mmCIF file of C-alpha atoms and ligand atoms in Angstrom:
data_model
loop_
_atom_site.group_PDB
_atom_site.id
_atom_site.type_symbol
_atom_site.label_atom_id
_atom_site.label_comp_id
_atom_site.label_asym_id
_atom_site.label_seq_id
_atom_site.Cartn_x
_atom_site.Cartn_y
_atom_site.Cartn_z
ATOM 1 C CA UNK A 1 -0.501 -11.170 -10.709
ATOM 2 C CA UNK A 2 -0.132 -14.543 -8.792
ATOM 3 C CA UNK A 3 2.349 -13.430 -6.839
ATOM 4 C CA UNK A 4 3.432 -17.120 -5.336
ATOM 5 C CA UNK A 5 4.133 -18.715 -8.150
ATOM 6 C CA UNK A 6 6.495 -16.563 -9.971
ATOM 7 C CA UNK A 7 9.239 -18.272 -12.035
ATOM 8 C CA UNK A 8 11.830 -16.182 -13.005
ATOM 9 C CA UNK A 9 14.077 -16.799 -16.071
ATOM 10 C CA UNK A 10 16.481 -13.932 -17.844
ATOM 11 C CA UNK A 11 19.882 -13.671 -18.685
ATOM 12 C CA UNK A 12 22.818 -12.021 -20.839
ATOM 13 C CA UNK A 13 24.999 -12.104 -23.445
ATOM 14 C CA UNK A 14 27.994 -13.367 -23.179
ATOM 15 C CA UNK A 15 30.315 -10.718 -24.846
ATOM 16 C CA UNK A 16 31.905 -8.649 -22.448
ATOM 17 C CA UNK A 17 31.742 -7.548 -19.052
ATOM 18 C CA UNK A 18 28.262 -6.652 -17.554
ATOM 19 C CA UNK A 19 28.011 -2.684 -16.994
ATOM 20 C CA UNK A 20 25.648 -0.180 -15.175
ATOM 21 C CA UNK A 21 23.437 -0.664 -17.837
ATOM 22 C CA UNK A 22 22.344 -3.910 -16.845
ATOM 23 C CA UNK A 23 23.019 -3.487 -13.107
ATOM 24 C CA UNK A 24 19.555 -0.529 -13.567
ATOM 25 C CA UNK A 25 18.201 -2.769 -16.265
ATOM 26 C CA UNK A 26 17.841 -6.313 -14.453
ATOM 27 C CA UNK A 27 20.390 -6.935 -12.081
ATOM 28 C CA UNK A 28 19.021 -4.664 -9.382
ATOM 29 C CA UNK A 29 15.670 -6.546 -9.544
ATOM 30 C CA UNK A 30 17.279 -9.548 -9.880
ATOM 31 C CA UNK A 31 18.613 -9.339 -6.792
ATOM 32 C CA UNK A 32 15.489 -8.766 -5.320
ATOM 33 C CA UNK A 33 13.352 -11.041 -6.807
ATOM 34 C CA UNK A 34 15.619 -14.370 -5.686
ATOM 35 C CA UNK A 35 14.862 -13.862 -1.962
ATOM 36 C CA UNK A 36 11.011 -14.909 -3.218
ATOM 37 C CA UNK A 37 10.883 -16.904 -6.135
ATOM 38 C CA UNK A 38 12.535 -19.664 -7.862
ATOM 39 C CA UNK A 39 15.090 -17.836 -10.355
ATOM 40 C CA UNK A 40 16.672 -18.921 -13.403
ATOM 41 C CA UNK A 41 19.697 -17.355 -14.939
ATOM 42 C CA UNK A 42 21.345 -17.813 -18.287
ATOM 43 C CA UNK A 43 24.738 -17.362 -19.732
ATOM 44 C CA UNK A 44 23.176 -16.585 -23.300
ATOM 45 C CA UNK A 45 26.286 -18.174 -24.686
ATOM 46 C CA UNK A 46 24.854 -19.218 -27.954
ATOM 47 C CA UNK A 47 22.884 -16.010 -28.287
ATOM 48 C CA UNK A 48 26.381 -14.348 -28.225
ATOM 49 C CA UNK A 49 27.275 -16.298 -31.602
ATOM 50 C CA UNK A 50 24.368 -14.716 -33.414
ATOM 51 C CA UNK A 51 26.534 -11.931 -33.101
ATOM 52 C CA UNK A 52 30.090 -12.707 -31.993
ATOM 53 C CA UNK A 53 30.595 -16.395 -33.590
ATOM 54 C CA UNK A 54 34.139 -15.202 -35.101
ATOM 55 C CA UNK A 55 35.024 -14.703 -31.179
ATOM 56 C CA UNK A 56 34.497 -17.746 -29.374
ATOM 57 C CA UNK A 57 36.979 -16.863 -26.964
ATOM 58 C CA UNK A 58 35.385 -13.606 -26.186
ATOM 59 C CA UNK A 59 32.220 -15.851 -25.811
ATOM 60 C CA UNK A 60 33.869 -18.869 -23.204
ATOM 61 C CA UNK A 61 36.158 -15.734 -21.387
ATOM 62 C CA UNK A 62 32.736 -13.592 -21.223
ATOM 63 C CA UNK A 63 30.834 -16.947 -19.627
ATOM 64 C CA UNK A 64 33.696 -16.439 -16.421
ATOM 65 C CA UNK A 65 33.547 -12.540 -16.130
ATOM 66 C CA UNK A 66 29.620 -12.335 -16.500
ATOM 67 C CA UNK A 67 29.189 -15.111 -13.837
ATOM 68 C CA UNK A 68 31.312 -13.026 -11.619
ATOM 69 C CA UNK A 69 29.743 -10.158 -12.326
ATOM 70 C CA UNK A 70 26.383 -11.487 -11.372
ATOM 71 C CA UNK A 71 28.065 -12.986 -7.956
ATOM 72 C CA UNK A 72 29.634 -9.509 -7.020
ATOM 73 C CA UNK A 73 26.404 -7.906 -7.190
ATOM 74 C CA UNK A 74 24.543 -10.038 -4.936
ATOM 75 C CA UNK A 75 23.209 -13.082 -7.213
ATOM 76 C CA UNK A 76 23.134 -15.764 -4.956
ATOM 77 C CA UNK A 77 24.103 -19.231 -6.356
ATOM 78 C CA UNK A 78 21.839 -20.814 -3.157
ATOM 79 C CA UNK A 79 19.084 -18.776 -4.247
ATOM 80 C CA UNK A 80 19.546 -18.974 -8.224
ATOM 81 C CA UNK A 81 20.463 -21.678 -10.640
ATOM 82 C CA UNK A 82 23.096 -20.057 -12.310
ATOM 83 C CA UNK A 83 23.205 -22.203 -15.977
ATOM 84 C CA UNK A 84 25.197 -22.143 -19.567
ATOM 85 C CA UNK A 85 22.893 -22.231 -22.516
ATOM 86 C CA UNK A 86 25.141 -23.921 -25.072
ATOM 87 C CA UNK A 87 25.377 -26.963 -22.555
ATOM 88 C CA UNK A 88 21.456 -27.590 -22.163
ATOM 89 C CA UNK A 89 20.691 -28.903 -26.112
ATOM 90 C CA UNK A 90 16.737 -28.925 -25.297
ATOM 91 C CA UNK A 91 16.729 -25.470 -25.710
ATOM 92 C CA UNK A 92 17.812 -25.737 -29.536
ATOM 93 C CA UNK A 93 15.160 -28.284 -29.706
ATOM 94 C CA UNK A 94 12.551 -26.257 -28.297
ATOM 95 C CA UNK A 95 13.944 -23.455 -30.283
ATOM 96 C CA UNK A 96 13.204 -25.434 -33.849
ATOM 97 C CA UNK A 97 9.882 -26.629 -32.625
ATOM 98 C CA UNK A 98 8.997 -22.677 -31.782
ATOM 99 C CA UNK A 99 10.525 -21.486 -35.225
ATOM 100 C CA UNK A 100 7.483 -23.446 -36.706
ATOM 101 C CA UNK A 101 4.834 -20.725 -35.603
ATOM 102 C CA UNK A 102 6.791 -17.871 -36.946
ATOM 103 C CA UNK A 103 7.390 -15.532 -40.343
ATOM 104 C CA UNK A 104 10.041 -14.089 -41.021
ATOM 105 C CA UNK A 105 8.337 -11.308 -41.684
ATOM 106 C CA UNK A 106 7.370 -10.678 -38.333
ATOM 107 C CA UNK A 107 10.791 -11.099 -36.845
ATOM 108 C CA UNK A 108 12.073 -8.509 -39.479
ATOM 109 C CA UNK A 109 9.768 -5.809 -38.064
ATOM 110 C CA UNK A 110 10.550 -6.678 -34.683
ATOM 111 C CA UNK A 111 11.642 -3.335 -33.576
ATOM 112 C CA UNK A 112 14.638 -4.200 -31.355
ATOM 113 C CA UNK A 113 16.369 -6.687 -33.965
ATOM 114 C CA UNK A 114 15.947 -3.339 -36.729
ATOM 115 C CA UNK A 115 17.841 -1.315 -34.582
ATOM 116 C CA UNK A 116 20.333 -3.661 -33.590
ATOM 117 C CA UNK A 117 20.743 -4.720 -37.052
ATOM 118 C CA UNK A 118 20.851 -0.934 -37.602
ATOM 119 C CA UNK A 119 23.455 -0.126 -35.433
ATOM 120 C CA UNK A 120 25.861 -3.513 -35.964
ATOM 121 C CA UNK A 121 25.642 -1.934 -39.982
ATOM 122 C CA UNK A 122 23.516 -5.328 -40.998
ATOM 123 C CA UNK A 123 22.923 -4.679 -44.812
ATOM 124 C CA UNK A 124 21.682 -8.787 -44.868
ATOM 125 C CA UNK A 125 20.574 -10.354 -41.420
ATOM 126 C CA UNK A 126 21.713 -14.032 -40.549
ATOM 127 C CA UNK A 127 18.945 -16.924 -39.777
ATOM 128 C CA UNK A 128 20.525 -16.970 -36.364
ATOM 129 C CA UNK A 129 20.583 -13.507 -35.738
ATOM 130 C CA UNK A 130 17.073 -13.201 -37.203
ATOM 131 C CA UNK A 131 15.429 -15.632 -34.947
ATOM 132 C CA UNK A 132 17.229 -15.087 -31.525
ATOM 133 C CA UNK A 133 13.918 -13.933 -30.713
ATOM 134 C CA UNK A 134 12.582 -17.882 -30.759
ATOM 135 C CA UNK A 135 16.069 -19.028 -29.564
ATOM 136 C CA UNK A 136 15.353 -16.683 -26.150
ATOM 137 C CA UNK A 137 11.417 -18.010 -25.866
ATOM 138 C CA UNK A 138 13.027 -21.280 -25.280
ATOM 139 C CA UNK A 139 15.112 -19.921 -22.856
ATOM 140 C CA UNK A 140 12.025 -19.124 -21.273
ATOM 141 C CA UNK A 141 9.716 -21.586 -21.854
ATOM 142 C CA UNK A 142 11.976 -25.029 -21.160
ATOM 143 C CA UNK A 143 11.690 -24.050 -17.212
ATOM 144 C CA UNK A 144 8.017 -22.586 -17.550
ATOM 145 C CA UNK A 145 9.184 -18.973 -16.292
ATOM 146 C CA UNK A 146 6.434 -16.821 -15.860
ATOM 147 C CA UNK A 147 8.259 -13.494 -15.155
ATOM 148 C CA UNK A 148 11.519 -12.034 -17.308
ATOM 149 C CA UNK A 149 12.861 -9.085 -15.818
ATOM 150 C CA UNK A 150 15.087 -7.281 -18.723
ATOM 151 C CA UNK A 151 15.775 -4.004 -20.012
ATOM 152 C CA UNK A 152 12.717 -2.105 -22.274
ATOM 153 C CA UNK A 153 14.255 -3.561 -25.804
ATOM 154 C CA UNK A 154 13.174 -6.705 -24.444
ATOM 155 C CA UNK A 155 9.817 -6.079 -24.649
ATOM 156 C CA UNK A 156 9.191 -6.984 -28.500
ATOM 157 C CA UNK A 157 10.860 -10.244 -27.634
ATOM 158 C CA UNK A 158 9.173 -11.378 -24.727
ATOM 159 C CA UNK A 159 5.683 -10.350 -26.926
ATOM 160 C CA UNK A 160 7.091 -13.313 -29.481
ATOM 161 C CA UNK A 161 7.802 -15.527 -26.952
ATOM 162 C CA UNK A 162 4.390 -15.182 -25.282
ATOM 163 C CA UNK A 163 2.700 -15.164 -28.619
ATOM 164 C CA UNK A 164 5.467 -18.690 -29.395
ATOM 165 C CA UNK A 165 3.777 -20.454 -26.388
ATOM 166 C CA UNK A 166 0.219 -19.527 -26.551
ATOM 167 C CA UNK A 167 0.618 -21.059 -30.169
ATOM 168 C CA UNK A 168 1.855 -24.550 -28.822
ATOM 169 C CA UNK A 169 -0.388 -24.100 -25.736
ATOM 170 C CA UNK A 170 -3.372 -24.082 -28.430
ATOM 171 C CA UNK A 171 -2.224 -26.562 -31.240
ATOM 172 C CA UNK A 172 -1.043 -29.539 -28.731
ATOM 173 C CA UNK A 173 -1.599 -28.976 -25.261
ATOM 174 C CA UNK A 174 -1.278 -26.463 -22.265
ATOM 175 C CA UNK A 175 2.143 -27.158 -21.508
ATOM 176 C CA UNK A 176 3.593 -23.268 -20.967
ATOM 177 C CA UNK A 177 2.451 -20.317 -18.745
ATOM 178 C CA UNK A 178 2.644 -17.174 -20.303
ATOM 179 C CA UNK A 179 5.539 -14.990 -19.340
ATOM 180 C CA UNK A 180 5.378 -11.247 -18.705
ATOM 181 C CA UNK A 181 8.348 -8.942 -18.800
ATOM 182 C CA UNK A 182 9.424 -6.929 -15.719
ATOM 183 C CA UNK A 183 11.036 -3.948 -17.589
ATOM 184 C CA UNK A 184 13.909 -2.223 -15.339
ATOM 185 C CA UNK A 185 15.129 1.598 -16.504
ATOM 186 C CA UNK A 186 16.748 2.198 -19.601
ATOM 187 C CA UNK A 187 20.660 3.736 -19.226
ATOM 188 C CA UNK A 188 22.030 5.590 -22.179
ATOM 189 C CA UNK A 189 25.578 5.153 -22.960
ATOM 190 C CA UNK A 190 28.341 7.858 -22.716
ATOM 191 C CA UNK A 191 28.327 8.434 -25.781
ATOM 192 C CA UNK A 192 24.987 10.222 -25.504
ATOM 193 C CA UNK A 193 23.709 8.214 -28.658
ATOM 194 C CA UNK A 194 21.969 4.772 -27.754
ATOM 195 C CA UNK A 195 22.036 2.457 -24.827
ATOM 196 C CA UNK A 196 24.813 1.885 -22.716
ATOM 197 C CA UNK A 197 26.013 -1.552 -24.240
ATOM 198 C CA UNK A 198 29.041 -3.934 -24.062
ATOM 199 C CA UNK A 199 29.279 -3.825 -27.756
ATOM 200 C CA UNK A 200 29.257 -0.506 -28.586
ATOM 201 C CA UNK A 201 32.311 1.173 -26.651
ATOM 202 C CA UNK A 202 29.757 3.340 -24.421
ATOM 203 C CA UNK A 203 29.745 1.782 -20.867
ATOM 204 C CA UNK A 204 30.911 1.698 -17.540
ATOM 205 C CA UNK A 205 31.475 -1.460 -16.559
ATOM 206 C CA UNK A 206 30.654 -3.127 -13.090
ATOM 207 C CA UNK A 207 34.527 -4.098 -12.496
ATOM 208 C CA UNK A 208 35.910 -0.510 -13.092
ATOM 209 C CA UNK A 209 38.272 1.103 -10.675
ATOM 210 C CA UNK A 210 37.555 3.818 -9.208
ATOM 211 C CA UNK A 211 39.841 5.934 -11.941
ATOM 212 C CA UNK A 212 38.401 3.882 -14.985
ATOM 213 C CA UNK A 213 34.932 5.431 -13.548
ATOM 214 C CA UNK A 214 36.712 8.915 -13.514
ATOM 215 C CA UNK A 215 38.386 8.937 -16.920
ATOM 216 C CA UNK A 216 35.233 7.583 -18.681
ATOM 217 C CA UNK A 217 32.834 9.923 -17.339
ATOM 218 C CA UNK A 218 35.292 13.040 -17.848
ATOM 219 C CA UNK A 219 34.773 11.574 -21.724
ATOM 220 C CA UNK A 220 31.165 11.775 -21.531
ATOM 221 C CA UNK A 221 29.154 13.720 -23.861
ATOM 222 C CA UNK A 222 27.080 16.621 -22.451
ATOM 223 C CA UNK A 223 24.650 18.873 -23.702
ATOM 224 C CA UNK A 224 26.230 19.847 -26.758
ATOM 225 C CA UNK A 225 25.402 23.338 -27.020
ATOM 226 C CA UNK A 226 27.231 24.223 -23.361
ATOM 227 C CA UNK A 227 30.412 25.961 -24.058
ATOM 228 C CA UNK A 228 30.812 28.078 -22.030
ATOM 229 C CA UNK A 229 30.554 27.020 -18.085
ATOM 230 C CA UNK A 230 28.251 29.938 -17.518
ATOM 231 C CA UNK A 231 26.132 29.055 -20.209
ATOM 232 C CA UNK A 232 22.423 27.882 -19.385
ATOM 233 C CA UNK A 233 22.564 23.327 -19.899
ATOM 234 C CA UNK A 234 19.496 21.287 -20.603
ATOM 235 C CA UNK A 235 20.088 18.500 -18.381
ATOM 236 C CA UNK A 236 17.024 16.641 -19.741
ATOM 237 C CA UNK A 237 19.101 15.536 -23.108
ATOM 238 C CA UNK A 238 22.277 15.176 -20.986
ATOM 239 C CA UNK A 239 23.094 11.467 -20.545
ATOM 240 C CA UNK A 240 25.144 12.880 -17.326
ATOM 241 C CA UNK A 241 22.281 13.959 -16.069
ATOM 242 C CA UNK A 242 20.773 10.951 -16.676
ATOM 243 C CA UNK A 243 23.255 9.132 -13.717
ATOM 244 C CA UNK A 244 22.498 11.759 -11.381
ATOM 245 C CA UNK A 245 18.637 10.847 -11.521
ATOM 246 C CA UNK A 246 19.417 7.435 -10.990
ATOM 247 C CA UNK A 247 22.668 7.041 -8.871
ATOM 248 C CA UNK A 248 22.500 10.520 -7.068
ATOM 249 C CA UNK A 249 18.836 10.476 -7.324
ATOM 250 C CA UNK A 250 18.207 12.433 -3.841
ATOM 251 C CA UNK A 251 20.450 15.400 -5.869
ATOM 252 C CA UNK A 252 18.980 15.475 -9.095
ATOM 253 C CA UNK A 253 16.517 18.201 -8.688
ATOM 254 C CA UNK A 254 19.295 20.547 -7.238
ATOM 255 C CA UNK A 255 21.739 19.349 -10.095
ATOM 256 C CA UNK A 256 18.974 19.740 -12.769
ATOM 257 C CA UNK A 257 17.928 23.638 -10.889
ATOM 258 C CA UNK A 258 22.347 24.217 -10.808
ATOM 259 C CA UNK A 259 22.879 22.956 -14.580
ATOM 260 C CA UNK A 260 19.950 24.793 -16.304
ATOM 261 C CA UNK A 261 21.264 28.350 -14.212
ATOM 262 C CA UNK A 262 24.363 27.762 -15.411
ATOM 263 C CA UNK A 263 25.764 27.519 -11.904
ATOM 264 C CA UNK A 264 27.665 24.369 -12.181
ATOM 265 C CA UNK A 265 30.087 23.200 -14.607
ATOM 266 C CA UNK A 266 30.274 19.782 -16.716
ATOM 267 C CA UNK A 267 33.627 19.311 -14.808
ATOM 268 C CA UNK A 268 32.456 19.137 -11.351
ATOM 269 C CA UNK A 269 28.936 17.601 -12.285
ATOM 270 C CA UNK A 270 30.389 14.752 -13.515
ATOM 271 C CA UNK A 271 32.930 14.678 -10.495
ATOM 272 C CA UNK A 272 29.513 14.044 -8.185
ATOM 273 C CA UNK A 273 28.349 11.246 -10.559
ATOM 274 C CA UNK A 274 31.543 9.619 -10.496
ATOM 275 C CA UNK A 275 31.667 9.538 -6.831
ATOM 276 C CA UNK A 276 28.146 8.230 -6.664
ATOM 277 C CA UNK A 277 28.455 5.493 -9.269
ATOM 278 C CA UNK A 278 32.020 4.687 -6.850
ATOM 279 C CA UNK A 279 29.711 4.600 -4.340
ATOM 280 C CA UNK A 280 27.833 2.423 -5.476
ATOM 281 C CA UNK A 281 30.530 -0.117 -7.577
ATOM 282 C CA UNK A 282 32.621 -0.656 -3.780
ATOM 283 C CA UNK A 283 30.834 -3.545 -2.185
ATOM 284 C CA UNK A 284 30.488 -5.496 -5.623
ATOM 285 C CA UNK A 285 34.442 -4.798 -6.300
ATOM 286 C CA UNK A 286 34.701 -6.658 -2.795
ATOM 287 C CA UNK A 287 32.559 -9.437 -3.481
ATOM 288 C CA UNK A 288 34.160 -9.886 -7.039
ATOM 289 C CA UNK A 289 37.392 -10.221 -5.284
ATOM 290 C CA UNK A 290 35.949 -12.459 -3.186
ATOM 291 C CA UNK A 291 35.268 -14.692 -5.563
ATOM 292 C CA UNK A 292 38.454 -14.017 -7.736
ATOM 293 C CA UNK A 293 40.435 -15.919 -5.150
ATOM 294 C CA UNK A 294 37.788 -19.101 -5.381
ATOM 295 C CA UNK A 295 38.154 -20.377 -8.871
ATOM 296 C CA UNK A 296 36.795 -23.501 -8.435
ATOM 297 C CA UNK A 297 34.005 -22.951 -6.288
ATOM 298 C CA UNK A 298 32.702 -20.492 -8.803
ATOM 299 C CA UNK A 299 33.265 -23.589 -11.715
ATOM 300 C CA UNK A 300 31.393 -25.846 -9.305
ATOM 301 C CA UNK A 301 28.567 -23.552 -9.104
ATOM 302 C CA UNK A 302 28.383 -23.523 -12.581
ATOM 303 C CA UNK A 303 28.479 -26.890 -12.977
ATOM 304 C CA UNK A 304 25.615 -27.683 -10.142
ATOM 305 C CA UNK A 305 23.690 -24.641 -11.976
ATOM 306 C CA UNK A 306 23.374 -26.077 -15.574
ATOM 307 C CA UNK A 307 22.814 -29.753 -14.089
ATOM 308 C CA UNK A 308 19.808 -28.803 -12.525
ATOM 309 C CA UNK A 309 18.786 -26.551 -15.167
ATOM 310 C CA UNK A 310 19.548 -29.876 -17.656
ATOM 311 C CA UNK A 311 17.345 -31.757 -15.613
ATOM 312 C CA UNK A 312 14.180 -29.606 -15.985
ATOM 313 C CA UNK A 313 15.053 -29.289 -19.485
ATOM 314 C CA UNK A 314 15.005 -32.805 -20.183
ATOM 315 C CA UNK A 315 11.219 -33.458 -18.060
ATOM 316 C CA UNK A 316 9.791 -30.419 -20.360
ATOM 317 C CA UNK A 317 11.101 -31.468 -23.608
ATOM 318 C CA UNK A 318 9.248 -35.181 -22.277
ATOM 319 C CA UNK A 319 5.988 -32.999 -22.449
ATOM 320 C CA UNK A 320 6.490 -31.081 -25.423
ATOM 321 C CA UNK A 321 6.557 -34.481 -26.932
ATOM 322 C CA UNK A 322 3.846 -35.892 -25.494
ATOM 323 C CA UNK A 323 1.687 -32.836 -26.642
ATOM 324 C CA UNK A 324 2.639 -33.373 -29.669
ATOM 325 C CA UNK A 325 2.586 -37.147 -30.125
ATOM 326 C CA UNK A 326 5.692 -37.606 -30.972
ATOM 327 C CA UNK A 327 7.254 -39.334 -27.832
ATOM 328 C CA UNK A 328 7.566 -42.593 -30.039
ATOM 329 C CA UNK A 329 9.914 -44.172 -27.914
ATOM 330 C CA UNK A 330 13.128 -43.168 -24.783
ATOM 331 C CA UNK A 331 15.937 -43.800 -26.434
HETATM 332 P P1 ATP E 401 25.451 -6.424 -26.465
HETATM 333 O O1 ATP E 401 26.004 -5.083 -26.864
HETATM 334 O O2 ATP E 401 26.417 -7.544 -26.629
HETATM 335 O O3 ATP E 401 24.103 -6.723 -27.056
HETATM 336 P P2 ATP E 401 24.209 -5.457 -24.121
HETATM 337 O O4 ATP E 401 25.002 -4.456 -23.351
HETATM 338 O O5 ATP E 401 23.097 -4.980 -24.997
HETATM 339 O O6 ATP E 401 25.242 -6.322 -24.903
HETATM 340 P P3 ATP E 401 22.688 -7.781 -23.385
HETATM 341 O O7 ATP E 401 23.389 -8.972 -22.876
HETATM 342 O O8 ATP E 401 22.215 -7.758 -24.812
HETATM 343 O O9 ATP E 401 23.617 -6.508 -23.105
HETATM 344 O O10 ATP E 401 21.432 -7.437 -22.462
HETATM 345 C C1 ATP E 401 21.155 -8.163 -21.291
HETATM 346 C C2 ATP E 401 20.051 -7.514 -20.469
HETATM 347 O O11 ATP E 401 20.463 -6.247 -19.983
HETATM 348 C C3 ATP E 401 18.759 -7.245 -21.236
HETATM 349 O O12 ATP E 401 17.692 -7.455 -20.348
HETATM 350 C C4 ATP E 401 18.864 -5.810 -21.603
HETATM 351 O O13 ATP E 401 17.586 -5.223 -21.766
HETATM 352 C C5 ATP E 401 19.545 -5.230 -20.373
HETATM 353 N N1 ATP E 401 20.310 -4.040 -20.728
HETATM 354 C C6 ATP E 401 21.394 -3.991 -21.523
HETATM 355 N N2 ATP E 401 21.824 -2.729 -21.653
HETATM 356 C C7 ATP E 401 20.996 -1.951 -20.910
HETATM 357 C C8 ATP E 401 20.924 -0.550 -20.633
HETATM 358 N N3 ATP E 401 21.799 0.299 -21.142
HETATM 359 N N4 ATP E 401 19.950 -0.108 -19.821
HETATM 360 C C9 ATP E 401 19.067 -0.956 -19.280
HETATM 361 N N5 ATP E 401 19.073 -2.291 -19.509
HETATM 362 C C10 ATP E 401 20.015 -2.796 -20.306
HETATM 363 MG MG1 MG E 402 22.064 -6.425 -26.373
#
């Protein structure tokens, strides 16, 4: 890996608040990763329609909580370029230019966007939906990123875009790197079924109080066949469980040795995660505070974010045309 010239380019949905999900998924590295390289962050505005485009007030609210979300947990705007993706049009170019080298067929197996589709109850899939896929190898591609960190069901996606560029890179000219993905852990939701996700009613958000944090892990699922509190758990398929190892991780073993003796209870196990995860949510409620009382700074950040992001947009798209011959004039 060419560790000096990393560009880093990822993102989220904007439809709902960001949760713990994404904060073991991306955020964490994120973090990390902007006090070396050049980083790019989107507000996947448009990629929230493919999904959400009967709430485009969900969508424009989300765009204000997400950016605070990523400011409470340490995303620097001095070290990131914080953008909107609705407001840079070269990536919908880019995106019909890259929808050129693809089937349908092979976005329908894509395995993340069948169980998405599965999970949303999709009988029929719309073209936007479909090919968010291409939509986020734009996102990639228009600033030359060469890393993505993102959570494992990114994988299939970032494969597409790689295989997207490589395609162009071939039939015109070598304008793109190829990007690699820098997969964080997974977190399962508390519902003990899929991922923890903003759409699906399962998640601990990175705003909660300190009570919303208590009364959503007392909800949690646990392993289903502890009744009684003396009864042997498996903590393996416990998603409770799951936070210790990653939140409490320095406990885990003892909570794993405690649960499968049948020595502590659901009750207080999930008391420990809950103080953990508090743990952990303080500083960021601070910082989002913070930045709660500084409405416009946060809108000029914004602002400064996208126009620079614009900017490389527009010198890329210039060479995707040129590779292609069909820069016929500057208009
Ligand atoms: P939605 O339900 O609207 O799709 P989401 O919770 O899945 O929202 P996204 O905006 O789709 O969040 O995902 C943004 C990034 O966060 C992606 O890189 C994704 O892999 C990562 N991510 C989301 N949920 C989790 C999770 N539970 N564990 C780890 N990473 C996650
Ligand atoms: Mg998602």
């Amino acid at each position: 890996m060419n560790t000096n010239q990393e560009l880093i380019l990822t993102g989220d949905r904007t439809t709902g608040q960001l949760h713990l999900g994404h904060y073991v998924g991306s955020l964490r590295s994120r973090v990390e990763l902007q006090e070396t390289y050049k980083t790019y962050i989107l507000l996947a505005d448009v990629q929230a329609l493919t999904t959400h485009y009967d709430q485009p007030e969900l969508i424009a609210n989300s765009v204000h909580q997400v950016t605070l979300d990523y400011l409470a947990v340490g995303i620097d705007p001095n070290k990131t370029t914080l953008f909107i993706q609705s407001m840079i049009p070269e990536i919908a170019e880019l995106t019909v230019i890259f929808s050129m080298f693809v089937t349908v067929n092979t976005l329908r197996h894509n395995p993340t966007i069948k169980t998405e589709a599965r999970d949303r109850g999709y009988t029929d899939l719309y073209y936007g939906f479909l090919g968010y896929p291409v939509s986020q190898a734009a996102d990639i591609a228009f600033c030359k990123a060469t890393l993505v960190p993102a959570g494992e069901d990114q994988i299939p996606h970032v494969e597409t875009a790689r295989k997207l560029v490589r395609r162009f890179n071939e039939l015109y000219a070598p304008v793109f790197p190829e990007p690699r993905i820098l997969t964080g852990e997974r977190l399962g939701g508390l519902d003990g079924i899929g991922k923890m996700s903003k759409s699906m009613g399962n998640a601990i958000s990175l705003n909660a109080t300190p009570d919303d944090v208590k009364a959503k892990l007392t909800k949690a699922k646990t392993d289903p066949a502890r009744i009684h509190r003396s009864d042997p758990g498996h903590p393996d398929i416990c998603p409770v469980y799951a936070y210790h190892q990653l939140f409490r991780s320095i406990y885990a073993d003892d909570i794993h040795a405690s649960c499968s003796q049948g020595k502590i209870g659901c009750t207080d196990c999930k008391q420990l995660a809950g103080g953990a995860i508090n743990e952990l949510l303080e500083p960021f409620r601070e910082r989002r505070n913070y930045y709660e009382q500084r409405e416009n700074e946060v809108k000029e950040m914004l602002i400064e974010g996208t126009r620079q992001a614009r900017n490389t947009a527009k010198e890329t798209m210039l060479e995707v045309r040129e590779a292609m011959g069909i820069r016929y004039f500057d208009v």
